[in-house]
CSV table of C-alpha atoms in Angstrom, one decimal:
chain,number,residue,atom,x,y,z
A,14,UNK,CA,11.5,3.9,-6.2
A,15,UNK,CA,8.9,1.0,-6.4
A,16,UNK,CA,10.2,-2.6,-6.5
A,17,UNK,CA,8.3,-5.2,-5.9
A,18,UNK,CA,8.3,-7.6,-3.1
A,19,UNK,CA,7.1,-10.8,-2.1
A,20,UNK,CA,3.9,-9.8,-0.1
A,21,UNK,CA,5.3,-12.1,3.2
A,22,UNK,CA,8.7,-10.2,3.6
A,23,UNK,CA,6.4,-6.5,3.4
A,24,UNK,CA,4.9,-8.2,6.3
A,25,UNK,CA,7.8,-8.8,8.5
A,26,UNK,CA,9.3,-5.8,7.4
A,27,UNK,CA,5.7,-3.7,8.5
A,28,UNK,CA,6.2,-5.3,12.1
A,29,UNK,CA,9.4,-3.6,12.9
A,30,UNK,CA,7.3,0.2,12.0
A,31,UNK,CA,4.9,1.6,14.4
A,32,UNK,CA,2.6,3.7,12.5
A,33,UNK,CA,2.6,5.0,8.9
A,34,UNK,CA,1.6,8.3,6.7
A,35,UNK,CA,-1.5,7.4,4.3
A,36,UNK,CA,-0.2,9.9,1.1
A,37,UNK,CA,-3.4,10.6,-1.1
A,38,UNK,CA,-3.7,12.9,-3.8
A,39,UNK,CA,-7.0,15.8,-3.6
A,40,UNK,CA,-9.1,16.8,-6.2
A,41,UNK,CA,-7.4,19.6,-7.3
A,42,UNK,CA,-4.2,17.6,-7.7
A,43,UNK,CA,-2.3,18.6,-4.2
A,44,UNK,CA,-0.7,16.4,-2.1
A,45,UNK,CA,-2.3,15.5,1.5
A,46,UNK,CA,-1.1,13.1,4.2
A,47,UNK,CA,-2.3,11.5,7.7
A,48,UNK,CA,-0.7,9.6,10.3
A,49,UNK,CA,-2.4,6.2,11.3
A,50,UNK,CA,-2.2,2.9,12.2
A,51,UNK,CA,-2.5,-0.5,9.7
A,52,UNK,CA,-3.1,-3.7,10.3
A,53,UNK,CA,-2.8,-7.0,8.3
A,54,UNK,CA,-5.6,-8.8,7.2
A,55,UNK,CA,-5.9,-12.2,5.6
A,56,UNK,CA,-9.3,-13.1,3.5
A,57,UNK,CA,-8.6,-16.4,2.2
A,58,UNK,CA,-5.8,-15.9,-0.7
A,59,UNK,CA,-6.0,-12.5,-0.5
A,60,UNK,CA,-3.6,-9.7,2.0
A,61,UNK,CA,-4.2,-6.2,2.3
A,62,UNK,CA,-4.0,-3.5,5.2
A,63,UNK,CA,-6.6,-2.0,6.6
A,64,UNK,CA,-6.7,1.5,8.3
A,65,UNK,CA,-9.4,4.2,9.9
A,66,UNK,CA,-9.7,7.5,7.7
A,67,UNK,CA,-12.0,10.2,7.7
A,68,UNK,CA,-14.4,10.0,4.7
A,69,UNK,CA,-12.6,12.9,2.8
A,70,UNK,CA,-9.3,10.8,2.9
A,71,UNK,CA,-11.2,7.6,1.6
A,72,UNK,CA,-12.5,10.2,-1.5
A,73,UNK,CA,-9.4,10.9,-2.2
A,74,UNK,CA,-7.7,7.3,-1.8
A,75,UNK,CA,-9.9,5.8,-4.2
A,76,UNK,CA,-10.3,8.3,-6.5
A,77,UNK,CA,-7.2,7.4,-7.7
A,78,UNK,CA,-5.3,4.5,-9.5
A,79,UNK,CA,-2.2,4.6,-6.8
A,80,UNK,CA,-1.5,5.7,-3.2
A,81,UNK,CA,1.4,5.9,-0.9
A,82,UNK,CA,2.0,4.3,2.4
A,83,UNK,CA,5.2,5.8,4.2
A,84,UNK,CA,6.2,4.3,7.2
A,85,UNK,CA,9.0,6.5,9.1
A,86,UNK,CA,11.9,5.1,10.6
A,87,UNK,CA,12.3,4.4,14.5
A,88,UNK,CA,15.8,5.7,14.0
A,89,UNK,CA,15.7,8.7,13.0
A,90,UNK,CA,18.7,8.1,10.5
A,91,UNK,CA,17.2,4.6,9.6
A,92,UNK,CA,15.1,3.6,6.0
A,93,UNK,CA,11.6,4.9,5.5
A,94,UNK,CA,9.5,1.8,4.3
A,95,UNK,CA,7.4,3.6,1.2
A,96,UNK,CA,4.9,1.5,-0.3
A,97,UNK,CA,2.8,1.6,-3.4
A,98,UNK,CA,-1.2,0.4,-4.1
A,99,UNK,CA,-4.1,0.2,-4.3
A,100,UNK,CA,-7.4,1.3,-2.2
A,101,UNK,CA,-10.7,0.8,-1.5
A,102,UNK,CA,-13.4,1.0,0.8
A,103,UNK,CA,-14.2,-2.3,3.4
A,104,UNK,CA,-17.9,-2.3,3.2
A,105,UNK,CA,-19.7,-4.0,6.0
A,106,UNK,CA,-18.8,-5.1,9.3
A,107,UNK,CA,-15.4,-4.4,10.3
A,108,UNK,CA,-13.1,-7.9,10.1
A,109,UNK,CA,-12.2,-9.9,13.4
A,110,UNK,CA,-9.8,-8.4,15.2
A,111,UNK,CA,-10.1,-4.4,13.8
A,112,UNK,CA,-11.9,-2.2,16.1
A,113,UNK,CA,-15.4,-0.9,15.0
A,114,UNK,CA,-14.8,1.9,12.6
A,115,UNK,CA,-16.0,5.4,14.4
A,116,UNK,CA,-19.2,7.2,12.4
A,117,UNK,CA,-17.8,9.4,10.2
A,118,UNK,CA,-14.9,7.5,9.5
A,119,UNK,CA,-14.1,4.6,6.6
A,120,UNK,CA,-12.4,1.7,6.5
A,121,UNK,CA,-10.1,1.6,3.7
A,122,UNK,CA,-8.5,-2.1,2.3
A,123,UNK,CA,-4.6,-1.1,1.1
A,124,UNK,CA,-3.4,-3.9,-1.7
A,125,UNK,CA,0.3,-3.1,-1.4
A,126,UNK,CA,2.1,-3.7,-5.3
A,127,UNK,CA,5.5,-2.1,-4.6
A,128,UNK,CA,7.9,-1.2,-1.5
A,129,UNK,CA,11.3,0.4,-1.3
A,130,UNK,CA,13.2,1.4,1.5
A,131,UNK,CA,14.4,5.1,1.4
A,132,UNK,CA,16.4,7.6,2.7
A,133,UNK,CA,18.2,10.7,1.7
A,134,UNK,CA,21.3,10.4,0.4
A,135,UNK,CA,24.7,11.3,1.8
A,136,UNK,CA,26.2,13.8,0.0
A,137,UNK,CA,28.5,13.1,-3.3
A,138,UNK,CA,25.9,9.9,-3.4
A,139,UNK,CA,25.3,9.2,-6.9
A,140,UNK,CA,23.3,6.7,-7.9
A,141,UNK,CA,22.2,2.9,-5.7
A,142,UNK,CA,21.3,-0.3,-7.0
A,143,UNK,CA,17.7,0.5,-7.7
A,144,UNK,CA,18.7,3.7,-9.7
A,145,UNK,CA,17.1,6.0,-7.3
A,146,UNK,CA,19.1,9.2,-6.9
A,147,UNK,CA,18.6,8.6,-3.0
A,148,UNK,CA,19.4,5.9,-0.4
A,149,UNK,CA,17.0,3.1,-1.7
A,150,UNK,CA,17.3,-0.6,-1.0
A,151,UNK,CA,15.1,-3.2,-2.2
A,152,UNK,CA,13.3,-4.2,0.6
A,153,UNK,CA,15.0,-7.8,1.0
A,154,UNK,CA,18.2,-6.1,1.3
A,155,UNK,CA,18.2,-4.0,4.6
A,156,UNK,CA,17.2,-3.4,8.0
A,157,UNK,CA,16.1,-0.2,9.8
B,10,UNK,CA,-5.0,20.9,8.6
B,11,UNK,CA,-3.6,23.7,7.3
B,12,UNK,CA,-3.3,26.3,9.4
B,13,UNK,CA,-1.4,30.1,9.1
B,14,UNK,CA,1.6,30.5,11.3
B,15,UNK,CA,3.9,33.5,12.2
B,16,UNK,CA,6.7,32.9,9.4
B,17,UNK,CA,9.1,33.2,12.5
B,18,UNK,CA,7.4,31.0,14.4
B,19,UNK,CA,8.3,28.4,12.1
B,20,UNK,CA,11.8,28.6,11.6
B,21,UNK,CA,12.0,27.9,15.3
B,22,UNK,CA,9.8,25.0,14.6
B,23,UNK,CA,11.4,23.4,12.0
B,24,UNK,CA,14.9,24.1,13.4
B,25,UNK,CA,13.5,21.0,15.7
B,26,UNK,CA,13.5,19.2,13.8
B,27,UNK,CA,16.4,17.1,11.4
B,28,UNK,CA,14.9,16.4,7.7
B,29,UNK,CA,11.7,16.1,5.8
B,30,UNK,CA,9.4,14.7,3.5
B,31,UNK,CA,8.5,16.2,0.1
B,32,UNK,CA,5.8,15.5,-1.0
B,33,UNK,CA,4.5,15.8,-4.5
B,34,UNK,CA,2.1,14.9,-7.3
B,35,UNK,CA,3.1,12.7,-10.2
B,36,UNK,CA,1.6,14.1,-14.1
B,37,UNK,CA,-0.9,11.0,-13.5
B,38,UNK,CA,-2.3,12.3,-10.2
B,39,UNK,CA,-0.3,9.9,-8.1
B,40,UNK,CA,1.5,10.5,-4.6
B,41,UNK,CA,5.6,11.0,-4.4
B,42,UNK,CA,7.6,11.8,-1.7
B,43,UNK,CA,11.2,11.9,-1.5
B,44,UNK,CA,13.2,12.5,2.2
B,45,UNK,CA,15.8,15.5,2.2
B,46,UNK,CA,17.4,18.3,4.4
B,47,UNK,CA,15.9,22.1,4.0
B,48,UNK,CA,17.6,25.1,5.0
B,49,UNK,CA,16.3,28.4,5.6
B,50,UNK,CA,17.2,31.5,2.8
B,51,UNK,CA,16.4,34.9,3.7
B,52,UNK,CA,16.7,37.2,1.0
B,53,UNK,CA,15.4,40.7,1.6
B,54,UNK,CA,12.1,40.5,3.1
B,55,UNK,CA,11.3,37.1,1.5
B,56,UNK,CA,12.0,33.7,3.5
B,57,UNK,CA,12.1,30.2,2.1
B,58,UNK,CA,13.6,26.8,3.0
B,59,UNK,CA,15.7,25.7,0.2
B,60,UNK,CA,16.7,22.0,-0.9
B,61,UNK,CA,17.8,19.9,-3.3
B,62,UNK,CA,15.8,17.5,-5.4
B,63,UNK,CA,16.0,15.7,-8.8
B,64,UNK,CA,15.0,17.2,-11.5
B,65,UNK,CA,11.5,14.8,-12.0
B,66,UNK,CA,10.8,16.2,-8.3
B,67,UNK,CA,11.5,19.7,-9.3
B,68,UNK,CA,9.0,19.0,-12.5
B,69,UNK,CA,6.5,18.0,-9.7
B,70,UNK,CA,6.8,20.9,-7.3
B,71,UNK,CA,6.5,23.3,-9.9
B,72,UNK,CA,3.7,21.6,-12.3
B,73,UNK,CA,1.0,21.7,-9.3
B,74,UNK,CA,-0.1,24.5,-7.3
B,75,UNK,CA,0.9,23.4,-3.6
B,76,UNK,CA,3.5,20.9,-2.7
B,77,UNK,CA,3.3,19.7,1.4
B,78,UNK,CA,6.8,19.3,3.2
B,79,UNK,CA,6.1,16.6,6.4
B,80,UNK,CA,8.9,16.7,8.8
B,81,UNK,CA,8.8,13.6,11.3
B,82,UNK,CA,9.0,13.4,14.8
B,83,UNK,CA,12.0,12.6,16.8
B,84,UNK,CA,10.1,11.1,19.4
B,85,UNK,CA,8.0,8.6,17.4
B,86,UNK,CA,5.0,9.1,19.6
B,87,UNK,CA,5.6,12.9,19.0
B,88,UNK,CA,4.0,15.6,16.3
B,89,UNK,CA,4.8,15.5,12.9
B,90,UNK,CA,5.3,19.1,11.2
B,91,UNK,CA,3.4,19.5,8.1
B,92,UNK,CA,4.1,22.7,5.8
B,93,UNK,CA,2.4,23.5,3.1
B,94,UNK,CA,3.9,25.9,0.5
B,95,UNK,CA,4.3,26.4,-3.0
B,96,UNK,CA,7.8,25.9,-5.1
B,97,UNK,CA,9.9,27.3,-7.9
B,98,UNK,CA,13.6,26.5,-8.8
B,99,UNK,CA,16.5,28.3,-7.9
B,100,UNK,CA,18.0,29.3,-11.1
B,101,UNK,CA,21.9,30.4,-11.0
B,102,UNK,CA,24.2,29.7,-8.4
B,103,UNK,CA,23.5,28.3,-5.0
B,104,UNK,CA,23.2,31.2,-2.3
B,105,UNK,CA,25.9,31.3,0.5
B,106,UNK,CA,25.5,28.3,2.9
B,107,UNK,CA,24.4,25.9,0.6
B,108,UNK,CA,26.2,23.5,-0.8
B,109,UNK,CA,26.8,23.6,-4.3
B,110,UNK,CA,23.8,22.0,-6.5
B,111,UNK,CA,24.8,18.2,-7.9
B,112,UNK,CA,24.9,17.7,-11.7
B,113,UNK,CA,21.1,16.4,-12.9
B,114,UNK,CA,19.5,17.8,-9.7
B,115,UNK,CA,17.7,21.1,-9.1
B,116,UNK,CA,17.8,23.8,-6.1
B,117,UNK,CA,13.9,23.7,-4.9
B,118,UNK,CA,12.6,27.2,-3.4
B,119,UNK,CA,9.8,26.5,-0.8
B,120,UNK,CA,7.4,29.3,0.4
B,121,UNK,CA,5.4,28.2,2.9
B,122,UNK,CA,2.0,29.0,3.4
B,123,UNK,CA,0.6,27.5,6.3
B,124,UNK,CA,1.5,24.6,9.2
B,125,UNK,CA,0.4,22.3,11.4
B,126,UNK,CA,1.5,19.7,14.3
B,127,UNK,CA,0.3,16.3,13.3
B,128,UNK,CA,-0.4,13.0,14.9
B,129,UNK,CA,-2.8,9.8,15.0
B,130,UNK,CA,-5.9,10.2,17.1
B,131,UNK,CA,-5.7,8.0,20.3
B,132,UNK,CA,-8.8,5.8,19.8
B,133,UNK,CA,-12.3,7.7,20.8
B,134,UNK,CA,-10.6,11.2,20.0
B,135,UNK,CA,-13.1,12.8,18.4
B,136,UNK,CA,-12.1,16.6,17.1
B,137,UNK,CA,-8.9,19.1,17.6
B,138,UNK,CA,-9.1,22.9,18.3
B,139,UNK,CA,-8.2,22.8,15.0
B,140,UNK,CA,-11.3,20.9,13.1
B,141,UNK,CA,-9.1,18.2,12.4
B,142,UNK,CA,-10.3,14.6,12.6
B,143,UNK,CA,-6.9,13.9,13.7
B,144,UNK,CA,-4.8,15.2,17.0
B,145,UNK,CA,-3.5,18.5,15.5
B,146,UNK,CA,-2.3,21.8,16.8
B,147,UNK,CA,-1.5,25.1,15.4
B,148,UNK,CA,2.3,25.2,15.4
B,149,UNK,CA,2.4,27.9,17.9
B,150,UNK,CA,0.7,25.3,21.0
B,151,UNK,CA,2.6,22.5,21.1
B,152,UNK,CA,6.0,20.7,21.4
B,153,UNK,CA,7.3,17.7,19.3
């Protein structure tokens, strides 16, 4: 379910999403998830996203070698945009353009390295392109 | 975020609903999520939304002690549903109602354990009812 992308189409294809699940993995090996809001941000050759979370969900983020953004579809029979990477914590002031990050929150840096477009498949579905079992489309290969 | 709800309280809920997210935890501690449909089983005393996965999901949902199904709004500004349960497989045939089980996937048996309504924090939010960081309700005070 991870292909990867060039990093400037995962941009455009970001823009036409509102908001996003951040899927992290806790200690004790159980799934957890939050709703927020990423943004873009350039630092000379380097892209990431960045995004407010609560100091437990930044633990958890970087704790671990992958995490999960998901962004839902606007249609509610359209793709979810699912996308692999990396975490870390921003350190310092926040960047132009990203609001000041609340106490008690962190600012987490997202390097994407994979994204798919997904949905569930329609039954007697048996296998797409990408070999996922569901509805998946590389993400040059579809719209919402 | 997790929060106990009236086992009939969230059939109604869900029933609101259209599909969900499963969401799972990879042998190597990473996120997976998958979109499908769930349907409600009642068997004796016992409820449990049932659906069907591949079998690398099922190994998932069974290897870890609680597995989180997200069900996203309609509305996109709305509240996400967030269940968290645990999950076994369905062995033998497929109970009345549900469609027969595809060769090479696996009839998932989800018991939930608690919910919650989910969504981002408008900027300046501070704290739910709830605890959460986040703009959460018990399922039983809100609408999607």
């Amino acid at each position: 379910m991870s292909i990867p992308v060039e990093l400037a189409e995962l941009q455009v294809k970001t823009g036409e999403y509102t908001w996003a699940y951040l899927l992290t993995v806790r200690p004790e090996a159980t799934p957890h998830l939050v709703s927020l809001s990423t943004s873009w941000h350039h630092d000379g050759e380097a892209s990431a996203l960045l995004m407010s979370v609560s100091a437990g969900t930044a633990r958890n983020a970087t704790a671990g070698s992958v995490v999960t953004l998901c962004y839902p579809p606007l249609n509610h029979d359209g793709y979810s945009l699912i996308v692999d990477g990396t975490a870390s914590v921003h350190d310092g002031v926040a960047p132009a353009g990203i609001d000041a990050i609340p106490e008690g929150k962190a600012l987490l840096r997202f390097t994407p390295t994979g994204a798919v477009l997904h949905r569930s498949a329609a039954p007697g579905f048996a296998n797409s392109a990408t070999g996922c079992a569901n509805d998946c489309l590389p993400v040059d290969a579809s719209t919402t």
